[in-house]
N, CA, C and O atoms as a Maestro MAE file, in Angstrom:
{
 s_m_m2io_version
 :::
 2.0.0
}

f_m_ct {
 s_m_title
 :::
 protein
 m_atom[248] {
  # First column is atom index #
  i_m_mmod_type
  r_m_x_coord
  r_m_y_coord
  r_m_z_coord
  i_m_residue_number
  s_m_chain_name
  s_m_pdb_residue_name
  s_m_pdb_atom_name
  i_m_atomic_number
  :::
  1 25 72.079 120.238 94.957 1 A "HIS " " N  " 7
  2 3 72.097 120.861 96.266 1 A "HIS " " CA " 6
  3 2 73.327 120.443 97.075 1 A "HIS " " C  " 6
  4 15 73.910 121.253 97.796 1 A "HIS " " O  " 8
  5 25 73.714 119.167 96.948 2 A "PHE " " N  " 7
  6 3 74.893 118.708 97.680 2 A "PHE " " CA " 6
  7 2 76.149 119.437 97.207 2 A "PHE " " C  " 6
  8 15 77.013 119.788 98.012 2 A "PHE " " O  " 8
  9 25 76.242 119.660 95.915 3 A "ARG " " N  " 7
  10 3 77.426 120.339 95.369 3 A "ARG " " CA " 6
  11 2 77.555 121.743 95.974 3 A "ARG " " C  " 6
  12 15 78.640 122.140 96.398 3 A "ARG " " O  " 8
  13 25 76.457 122.485 96.012 4 A "LYS " " N  " 7
  14 3 76.485 123.832 96.588 4 A "LYS " " CA " 6
  15 2 76.794 123.765 98.079 4 A "LYS " " C  " 6
  16 15 77.585 124.560 98.587 4 A "LYS " " O  " 8
  17 25 76.177 122.828 98.775 5 A "LEU " " N  " 7
  18 3 76.425 122.675 100.207 5 A "LEU " " CA " 6
  19 2 77.911 122.481 100.482 5 A "LEU " " C  " 6
  20 15 78.483 123.149 101.343 5 A "LEU " " O  " 8
  21 25 78.529 121.563 99.746 6 A "LEU " " N  " 7
  22 3 79.936 121.258 99.993 6 A "LEU " " CA " 6
  23 2 80.865 122.352 99.470 6 A "LEU " " C  " 6
  24 15 81.957 122.540 100.006 6 A "LEU " " O  " 8
  25 25 80.448 123.069 98.437 7 A "ASN " " N  " 7
  26 3 81.242 124.222 97.992 7 A "ASN " " CA " 6
  27 2 81.237 125.309 99.062 7 A "ASN " " C  " 6
  28 15 82.259 125.945 99.320 7 A "ASN " " O  " 8
  29 25 80.076 125.515 99.682 8 A "ASP " " N  " 7
  30 3 79.945 126.544 100.715 8 A "ASP " " CA " 6
  31 2 80.518 126.102 102.059 8 A "ASP " " C  " 6
  32 15 81.004 126.925 102.835 8 A "ASP " " O  " 8
  33 25 80.457 124.796 102.330 9 A "HIS " " N  " 7
  34 3 80.891 124.246 103.623 9 A "HIS " " CA " 6
  35 2 81.736 122.989 103.389 9 A "HIS " " C  " 6
  36 15 81.277 121.879 103.659 9 A "HIS " " O  " 8
  37 25 82.957 123.153 102.894 10 A "PRO " " N  " 7
  38 3 83.768 121.993 102.502 10 A "PRO " " CA " 6
  39 2 84.165 121.066 103.651 10 A "PRO " " C  " 6
  40 15 84.602 119.943 103.404 10 A "PRO " " O  " 8
  41 25 84.024 121.507 104.885 11 A "ASP " " N  " 7
  42 3 84.355 120.645 106.025 11 A "ASP " " CA " 6
  43 2 83.134 119.938 106.599 11 A "ASP " " C  " 6
  44 15 83.234 119.291 107.642 11 A "ASP " " O  " 8
  45 25 81.984 120.047 105.941 12 A "TYR " " N  " 7
  46 3 80.774 119.379 106.415 12 A "TYR " " CA " 6
  47 2 80.842 117.908 105.991 12 A "TYR " " C  " 6
  48 15 80.391 117.531 104.910 12 A "TYR " " O  " 8
  49 25 81.410 117.107 106.862 13 A "VAL " " N  " 7
  50 3 81.733 115.713 106.552 13 A "VAL " " CA " 6
  51 2 80.496 114.911 106.156 13 A "VAL " " C  " 6
  52 15 80.545 114.136 105.201 13 A "VAL " " O  " 8
  53 25 79.401 115.087 106.870 14 A "ALA " " N  " 7
  54 3 78.195 114.301 106.590 14 A "ALA " " CA " 6
  55 2 77.689 114.514 105.167 14 A "ALA " " C  " 6
  56 15 77.082 113.616 104.583 14 A "ALA " " O  " 8
  57 25 77.931 115.681 104.616 15 A "GLY " " N  " 7
  58 3 77.483 115.955 103.255 15 A "GLY " " CA " 6
  59 2 78.110 115.029 102.230 15 A "GLY " " C  " 6
  60 15 77.444 114.605 101.285 15 A "GLY " " O  " 8
  61 25 79.374 114.714 102.408 16 A "TYR " " N  " 7
  62 3 80.050 113.803 101.483 16 A "TYR " " CA " 6
  63 2 79.430 112.406 101.559 16 A "TYR " " C  " 6
  64 15 79.181 111.763 100.539 16 A "TYR " " O  " 8
  65 25 79.189 111.957 102.786 17 A "PHE " " N  " 7
  66 3 78.647 110.611 102.982 17 A "PHE " " CA " 6
  67 2 77.226 110.524 102.439 17 A "PHE " " C  " 6
  68 15 76.881 109.568 101.744 17 A "PHE " " O  " 8
  69 25 76.403 111.518 102.753 18 A "GLN " " N  " 7
  70 3 75.014 111.494 102.297 18 A "GLN " " CA " 6
  71 2 74.923 111.567 100.781 18 A "GLN " " C  " 6
  72 15 74.111 110.867 100.176 18 A "GLN " " O  " 8
  73 25 75.739 112.398 100.166 19 A "TRP " " N  " 7
  74 3 75.738 112.517 98.709 19 A "TRP " " CA " 6
  75 2 76.192 111.199 98.082 19 A "TRP " " C  " 6
  76 15 75.598 110.737 97.109 19 A "TRP " " O  " 8
  77 25 77.236 110.598 98.634 20 A "ALA " " N  " 7
  78 3 77.724 109.322 98.102 20 A "ALA " " CA " 6
  79 2 76.666 108.233 98.236 20 A "ALA " " C  " 6
  80 15 76.483 107.432 97.319 20 A "ALA " " O  " 8
  81 25 75.971 108.196 99.367 21 A "GLN " " N  " 7
  82 3 74.914 107.198 99.550 21 A "GLN " " CA " 6
  83 2 73.815 107.385 98.511 21 A "GLN " " C  " 6
  84 15 73.310 106.407 97.959 21 A "GLN " " O  " 8
  85 25 73.444 108.631 98.241 22 A "LEU " " N  " 7
  86 3 72.437 108.910 97.220 22 A "LEU " " CA " 6
  87 2 72.920 108.433 95.853 22 A "LEU " " C  " 6
  88 15 72.165 107.798 95.117 22 A "LEU " " O  " 8
  89 25 74.161 108.731 95.512 23 A "LEU " " N  " 7
  90 3 74.702 108.309 94.220 23 A "LEU " " CA " 6
  91 2 74.693 106.791 94.079 23 A "LEU " " C  " 6
  92 15 74.398 106.272 93.002 23 A "LEU " " O  " 8
  93 25 75.009 106.083 95.143 24 A "VAL " " N  " 7
  94 3 74.983 104.618 95.089 24 A "VAL " " CA " 6
  95 2 73.557 104.137 94.848 24 A "VAL " " C  " 6
  96 15 73.335 103.231 94.045 24 A "VAL " " O  " 8
  97 25 72.591 104.737 95.537 25 A "ARG " " N  " 7
  98 3 71.187 104.351 95.318 25 A "ARG " " CA " 6
  99 2 70.755 104.622 93.883 25 A "ARG " " C  " 6
  100 15 69.890 103.929 93.349 25 A "ARG " " O  " 8
  101 25 71.360 105.633 93.260 26 A "LEU " " N  " 7
  102 3 71.051 105.964 91.864 26 A "LEU " " CA " 6
  103 2 71.924 105.187 90.882 26 A "LEU " " C  " 6
  104 15 71.922 105.465 89.683 26 A "LEU " " O  " 8
  105 25 72.673 104.207 91.402 27 A "ASP " " N  " 7
  106 3 73.561 103.359 90.606 27 A "ASP " " CA " 6
  107 2 74.677 104.164 89.930 27 A "ASP " " C  " 6
  108 15 75.060 103.880 88.795 27 A "ASP " " O  " 8
  109 25 75.182 105.152 90.632 28 A "GLU " " N  " 7
  110 3 76.290 105.989 90.156 28 A "GLU " " CA " 6
  111 2 77.520 105.746 91.035 28 A "GLU " " C  " 6
  112 15 78.114 106.686 91.563 28 A "GLU " " O  " 8
  113 25 77.888 104.482 91.180 29 A "VAL " " N  " 7
  114 3 78.974 104.089 92.081 29 A "VAL " " CA " 6
  115 2 80.293 104.748 91.686 29 A "VAL " " C  " 6
  116 15 81.070 105.146 92.555 29 A "VAL " " O  " 8
  117 25 80.551 104.867 90.393 30 A "ASP " " N  " 7
  118 3 81.810 105.473 89.944 30 A "ASP " " CA " 6
  119 2 81.933 106.932 90.380 30 A "ASP " " C  " 6
  120 15 83.043 107.427 90.573 30 A "ASP " " O  " 8
  121 25 80.819 107.613 90.533 31 A "GLN " " N  " 7
  122 3 80.846 108.994 91.022 31 A "GLN " " CA " 6
  123 2 80.930 109.039 92.543 31 A "GLN " " C  " 6
  124 15 81.482 109.980 93.112 31 A "GLN " " O  " 8
  125 25 80.386 108.027 93.194 32 A "ALA " " N  " 7
  126 3 80.365 107.997 94.660 32 A "ALA " " CA " 6
  127 2 81.752 107.738 95.247 32 A "ALA " " C  " 6
  128 15 82.100 108.303 96.284 32 A "ALA " " O  " 8
  129 25 82.534 106.900 94.601 33 A "LYS " " N  " 7
  130 3 83.834 106.511 95.167 33 A "LYS " " CA " 6
  131 2 84.772 107.694 95.412 33 A "LYS " " C  " 6
  132 15 85.279 107.828 96.526 33 A "LYS " " O  " 8
  133 25 85.028 108.558 94.425 34 A "PRO " " N  " 7
  134 3 85.926 109.685 94.704 34 A "PRO " " CA " 6
  135 2 85.351 110.655 95.736 34 A "PRO " " C  " 6
  136 15 86.097 111.297 96.475 34 A "PRO " " O  " 8
  137 25 84.040 110.757 95.782 35 A "LEU " " N  " 7
  138 3 83.404 111.605 96.779 35 A "LEU " " CA " 6
  139 2 83.657 111.056 98.181 35 A "LEU " " C  " 6
  140 15 83.934 111.813 99.112 35 A "LEU " " O  " 8
  141 25 83.559 109.747 98.322 36 A "LEU " " N  " 7
  142 3 83.863 109.115 99.607 36 A "LEU " " CA " 6
  143 2 85.330 109.304 99.979 36 A "LEU " " C  " 6
  144 15 85.650 109.567 101.138 36 A "LEU " " O  " 8
  145 25 86.212 109.172 99.009 37 A "GLU " " N  " 7
  146 3 87.640 109.362 99.285 37 A "GLU " " CA " 6
  147 2 87.911 110.780 99.783 37 A "GLU " " C  " 6
  148 15 88.692 110.981 100.713 37 A "GLU " " O  " 8
  149 25 87.266 111.754 99.161 38 A "THR " " N  " 7
  150 3 87.409 113.136 99.620 38 A "THR " " CA " 6
  151 2 86.817 113.299 101.013 38 A "THR " " C  " 6
  152 15 87.417 113.936 101.879 38 A "THR " " O  " 8
  153 25 85.642 112.725 101.225 39 A "GLY " " N  " 7
  154 3 85.004 112.806 102.534 39 A "GLY " " CA " 6
  155 2 85.843 112.181 103.632 39 A "GLY " " C  " 6
  156 15 85.902 112.701 104.746 39 A "GLY " " O  " 8
  157 25 86.486 111.079 103.325 40 A "ILE " " N  " 7
  158 3 87.366 110.420 104.301 40 A "ILE " " CA " 6
  159 2 88.538 111.341 104.636 40 A "ILE " " C  " 6
  160 15 88.897 111.490 105.804 40 A "ILE " " O  " 8
  161 25 89.124 111.948 103.629 41 A "SER " " N  " 7
  162 3 90.241 112.879 103.859 41 A "SER " " CA " 6
  163 2 89.812 114.059 104.724 41 A "SER " " C  " 6
  164 15 90.536 114.466 105.633 41 A "SER " " O  " 8
  165 25 88.642 114.601 104.442 42 A "VAL " " N  " 7
  166 3 88.131 115.726 105.230 42 A "VAL " " CA " 6
  167 2 87.859 115.280 106.662 42 A "VAL " " C  " 6
  168 15 88.182 115.994 107.610 42 A "VAL " " O  " 8
  169 25 87.268 114.104 106.816 43 A "ALA " " N  " 7
  170 3 86.970 113.592 108.154 43 A "ALA " " CA " 6
  171 2 88.249 113.400 108.970 43 A "ALA " " C  " 6
  172 15 88.299 113.758 110.147 43 A "ALA " " O  " 8
  173 25 89.268 112.839 108.348 44 A "VAL " " N  " 7
  174 3 90.544 112.638 109.045 44 A "VAL " " CA " 6
  175 2 91.146 113.995 109.420 44 A "VAL " " C  " 6
  176 15 91.610 114.189 110.544 44 A "VAL " " O  " 8
  177 25 91.133 114.918 108.476 45 A "ARG " " N  " 7
  178 3 91.716 116.244 108.719 45 A "ARG " " CA " 6
  179 2 90.999 116.986 109.838 45 A "ARG " " C  " 6
  180 15 91.629 117.711 110.608 45 A "ARG " " O  " 8
  181 25 89.678 116.810 109.933 46 A "THR " " N  " 7
  182 3 88.903 117.526 110.948 46 A "THR " " CA " 6
  183 2 88.753 116.728 112.239 46 A "THR " " C  " 6
  184 15 88.111 117.190 113.182 46 A "THR " " O  " 8
  185 25 89.342 115.533 112.287 47 A "GLY " " N  " 7
  186 3 89.323 114.735 113.511 47 A "GLY " " CA " 6
  187 2 88.070 113.923 113.735 47 A "GLY " " C  " 6
  188 15 87.812 113.479 114.853 47 A "GLY " " O  " 8
  189 25 87.282 113.720 112.686 48 A "ASP " " N  " 7
  190 3 86.042 112.942 112.812 48 A "ASP " " CA " 6
  191 2 86.326 111.487 112.449 48 A "ASP " " C  " 6
  192 15 86.032 111.035 111.342 48 A "ASP " " O  " 8
  193 25 86.897 110.781 113.394 49 A "ARG " " N  " 7
  194 3 87.292 109.386 113.147 49 A "ARG " " CA " 6
  195 2 86.091 108.483 112.885 49 A "ARG " " C  " 6
  196 15 86.163 107.564 112.069 49 A "ARG " " O  " 8
  197 25 84.996 108.748 113.574 50 A "HIS " " N  " 7
  198 3 83.806 107.909 113.397 50 A "HIS " " CA " 6
  199 2 83.311 107.983 111.949 50 A "HIS " " C  " 6
  200 15 83.072 106.955 111.314 50 A "HIS " " O  " 8
  201 25 83.162 109.196 111.439 51 A "ALA " " N  " 7
  202 3 82.705 109.364 110.057 51 A "ALA " " CA " 6
  203 2 83.709 108.775 109.076 51 A "ALA " " C  " 6
  204 15 83.321 108.157 108.085 51 A "ALA " " O  " 8
  205 25 84.992 108.963 109.346 52 A "ALA " " N  " 7
  206 3 86.020 108.395 108.468 52 A "ALA " " CA " 6
  207 2 85.884 106.882 108.417 52 A "ALA " " C  " 6
  208 15 85.994 106.280 107.349 52 A "ALA " " O  " 8
  209 25 85.645 106.271 109.564 53 A "GLY " " N  " 7
  210 3 85.476 104.822 109.610 53 A "GLY " " CA " 6
  211 2 84.245 104.352 108.869 53 A "GLY " " C  " 6
  212 15 84.293 103.362 108.138 53 A "GLY " " O  " 8
  213 25 83.133 105.062 109.054 54 A "GLU " " N  " 7
  214 3 81.898 104.684 108.354 54 A "GLU " " CA " 6
  215 2 82.063 104.794 106.844 54 A "GLU " " C  " 6
  216 15 81.649 103.904 106.101 54 A "GLU " " O  " 8
  217 25 82.667 105.884 106.396 55 A "MET " " N  " 7
  218 3 82.844 106.069 104.955 55 A "MET " " CA " 6
  219 2 83.841 105.069 104.385 55 A "MET " " C  " 6
  220 15 83.665 104.593 103.264 55 A "MET " " O  " 8
  221 25 84.873 104.750 105.134 56 A "THR " " N  " 7
  222 3 85.847 103.748 104.690 56 A "THR " " CA " 6
  223 2 85.176 102.390 104.540 56 A "THR " " C  " 6
  224 15 85.410 101.677 103.565 56 A "THR " " O  " 8
  225 25 84.349 102.040 105.504 57 A "GLU " " N  " 7
  226 3 83.628 100.766 105.438 57 A "GLU " " CA " 6
  227 2 82.670 100.745 104.251 57 A "GLU " " C  " 6
  228 15 82.587 99.747 103.536 57 A "GLU " " O  " 8
  229 25 81.953 101.838 104.041 58 A "PHE " " N  " 7
  230 3 81.011 101.927 102.924 58 A "PHE " " CA " 6
  231 2 81.755 101.832 101.594 58 A "PHE " " C  " 6
  232 15 81.326 101.116 100.689 58 A "PHE " " O  " 8
  233 25 82.862 102.551 101.479 59 A "LEU " " N  " 7
  234 3 83.665 102.507 100.253 59 A "LEU " " CA " 6
  235 2 84.146 101.086 99.985 59 A "LEU " " C  " 6
  236 15 84.128 100.629 98.842 59 A "LEU " " O  " 8
  237 25 84.571 100.395 101.017 60 A "GLY " " N  " 7
  238 3 85.037 99.020 100.859 60 A "GLY " " CA " 6
  239 2 83.953 98.059 100.419 60 A "GLY " " C  " 6
  240 15 84.242 97.008 99.847 60 A "GLY " " O  " 8
  241 25 82.700 98.416 100.683 61 A "SER " " N  " 7
  242 3 81.590 97.534 100.310 61 A "SER " " CA " 6
  243 2 81.169 97.716 98.855 61 A "SER " " C  " 6
  244 15 80.368 96.939 98.337 61 A "SER " " O  " 8
  245 25 81.706 98.738 98.197 62 A "LEU " " N  " 7
  246 3 81.286 99.024 96.810 62 A "LEU " " CA " 6
  247 2 82.090 98.241 95.793 62 A "LEU " " C  " 6
  248 15 81.858 98.371 94.591 62 A "LEU " " O  " 8
  :::
 }
 m_bond[247] {
  # First column is bond index #
  i_m_from
  i_m_to
  i_m_order
  :::
  1 1 2 1
  2 2 3 1
  3 3 4 2
  4 3 5 1
  5 5 6 1
  6 6 7 1
  7 7 8 2
  8 7 9 1
  9 9 10 1
  10 10 11 1
  11 11 12 2
  12 11 13 1
  13 13 14 1
  14 14 15 1
  15 15 16 2
  16 15 17 1
  17 17 18 1
  18 18 19 1
  19 19 20 2
  20 19 21 1
  21 21 22 1
  22 22 23 1
  23 23 24 2
  24 23 25 1
  25 25 26 1
  26 26 27 1
  27 27 28 2
  28 27 29 1
  29 29 30 1
  30 30 31 1
  31 31 32 2
  32 31 33 1
  33 33 34 1
  34 34 35 1
  35 35 36 2
  36 35 37 1
  37 37 38 1
  38 38 39 1
  39 39 40 2
  40 39 41 1
  41 41 42 1
  42 42 43 1
  43 43 44 2
  44 43 45 1
  45 45 46 1
  46 46 47 1
  47 47 48 2
  48 47 49 1
  49 49 50 1
  50 50 51 1
  51 51 52 2
  52 51 53 1
  53 53 54 1
  54 54 55 1
  55 55 56 2
  56 55 57 1
  57 57 58 1
  58 58 59 1
  59 59 60 2
  60 59 61 1
  61 61 62 1
  62 62 63 1
  63 63 64 2
  64 63 65 1
  65 65 66 1
  66 66 67 1
  67 67 68 2
  68 67 69 1
  69 69 70 1
  70 70 71 1
  71 71 72 2
  72 71 73 1
  73 73 74 1
  74 74 75 1
  75 75 76 2
  76 75 77 1
  77 77 78 1
  78 78 79 1
  79 79 80 2
  80 79 81 1
  81 81 82 1
  82 82 83 1
  83 83 84 2
  84 83 85 1
  85 85 86 1
  86 86 87 1
  87 87 88 2
  88 87 89 1
  89 89 90 1
  90 90 91 1
  91 91 92 2
  92 91 93 1
  93 93 94 1
  94 94 95 1
  95 95 96 2
  96 95 97 1
  97 97 98 1
  98 98 99 1
  99 99 100 2
  100 99 101 1
  101 101 102 1
  102 102 103 1
  103 103 104 2
  104 103 105 1
  105 105 106 1
  106 106 107 1
  107 107 108 2
  108 107 109 1
  109 109 110 1
  110 110 111 1
  111 111 112 2
  112 111 113 1
  113 113 114 1
  114 114 115 1
  115 115 116 2
  116 115 117 1
  117 117 118 1
  118 118 119 1
  119 119 120 2
  120 119 121 1
  121 121 122 1
  122 122 123 1
  123 123 124 2
  124 123 125 1
  125 125 126 1
  126 126 127 1
  127 127 128 2
  128 127 129 1
  129 129 130 1
  130 130 131 1
  131 131 132 2
  132 131 133 1
  133 133 134 1
  134 134 135 1
  135 135 136 2
  136 135 137 1
  137 137 138 1
  138 138 139 1
  139 139 140 2
  140 139 141 1
  141 141 142 1
  142 142 143 1
  143 143 144 2
  144 143 145 1
  145 145 146 1
  146 146 147 1
  147 147 148 2
  148 147 149 1
  149 149 150 1
  150 150 151 1
  151 151 152 2
  152 151 153 1
  153 153 154 1
  154 154 155 1
  155 155 156 2
  156 155 157 1
  157 157 158 1
  158 158 159 1
  159 159 160 2
  160 159 161 1
  161 161 162 1
  162 162 163 1
  163 163 164 2
  164 163 165 1
  165 165 166 1
  166 166 167 1
  167 167 168 2
  168 167 169 1
  169 169 170 1
  170 170 171 1
  171 171 172 2
  172 171 173 1
  173 173 174 1
  174 174 175 1
  175 175 176 2
  176 175 177 1
  177 177 178 1
  178 178 179 1
  179 179 180 2
  180 179 181 1
  181 181 182 1
  182 182 183 1
  183 183 184 2
  184 183 185 1
  185 185 186 1
  186 186 187 1
  187 187 188 2
  188 187 189 1
  189 189 190 1
  190 190 191 1
  191 191 192 2
  192 191 193 1
  193 193 194 1
  194 194 195 1
  195 195 196 2
  196 195 197 1
  197 197 198 1
  198 198 199 1
  199 199 200 2
  200 199 201 1
  201 201 202 1
  202 202 203 1
  203 203 204 2
  204 203 205 1
  205 205 206 1
  206 206 207 1
  207 207 208 2
  208 207 209 1
  209 209 210 1
  210 210 211 1
  211 211 212 2
  212 211 213 1
  213 213 214 1
  214 214 215 1
  215 215 216 2
  216 215 217 1
  217 217 218 1
  218 218 219 1
  219 219 220 2
  220 219 221 1
  221 221 222 1
  222 222 223 1
  223 223 224 2
  224 223 225 1
  225 225 226 1
  226 226 227 1
  227 227 228 2
  228 227 229 1
  229 229 230 1
  230 230 231 1
  231 231 232 2
  232 231 233 1
  233 233 234 1
  234 234 235 1
  235 235 236 2
  236 235 237 1
  237 237 238 1
  238 238 239 1
  239 239 240 2
  240 239 241 1
  241 241 242 1
  242 242 243 1
  243 243 244 2
  244 243 245 1
  245 245 246 1
  246 246 247 1
  247 247 248 2
  :::
 }
}
């Protein structure tokens, strides 16, 4: 569902973070990292500094 959501709405920043958090809970950290990197780029591009900061912090904790 997350894949379709982000394909349809690629600027929906929260989707990247939520999907990455789910992947980490499922012990799929290697899949979560590039998703977070993309989410951070989208957040910066769309001016969502708060989300970019949260995702950067989360990525750093992995």
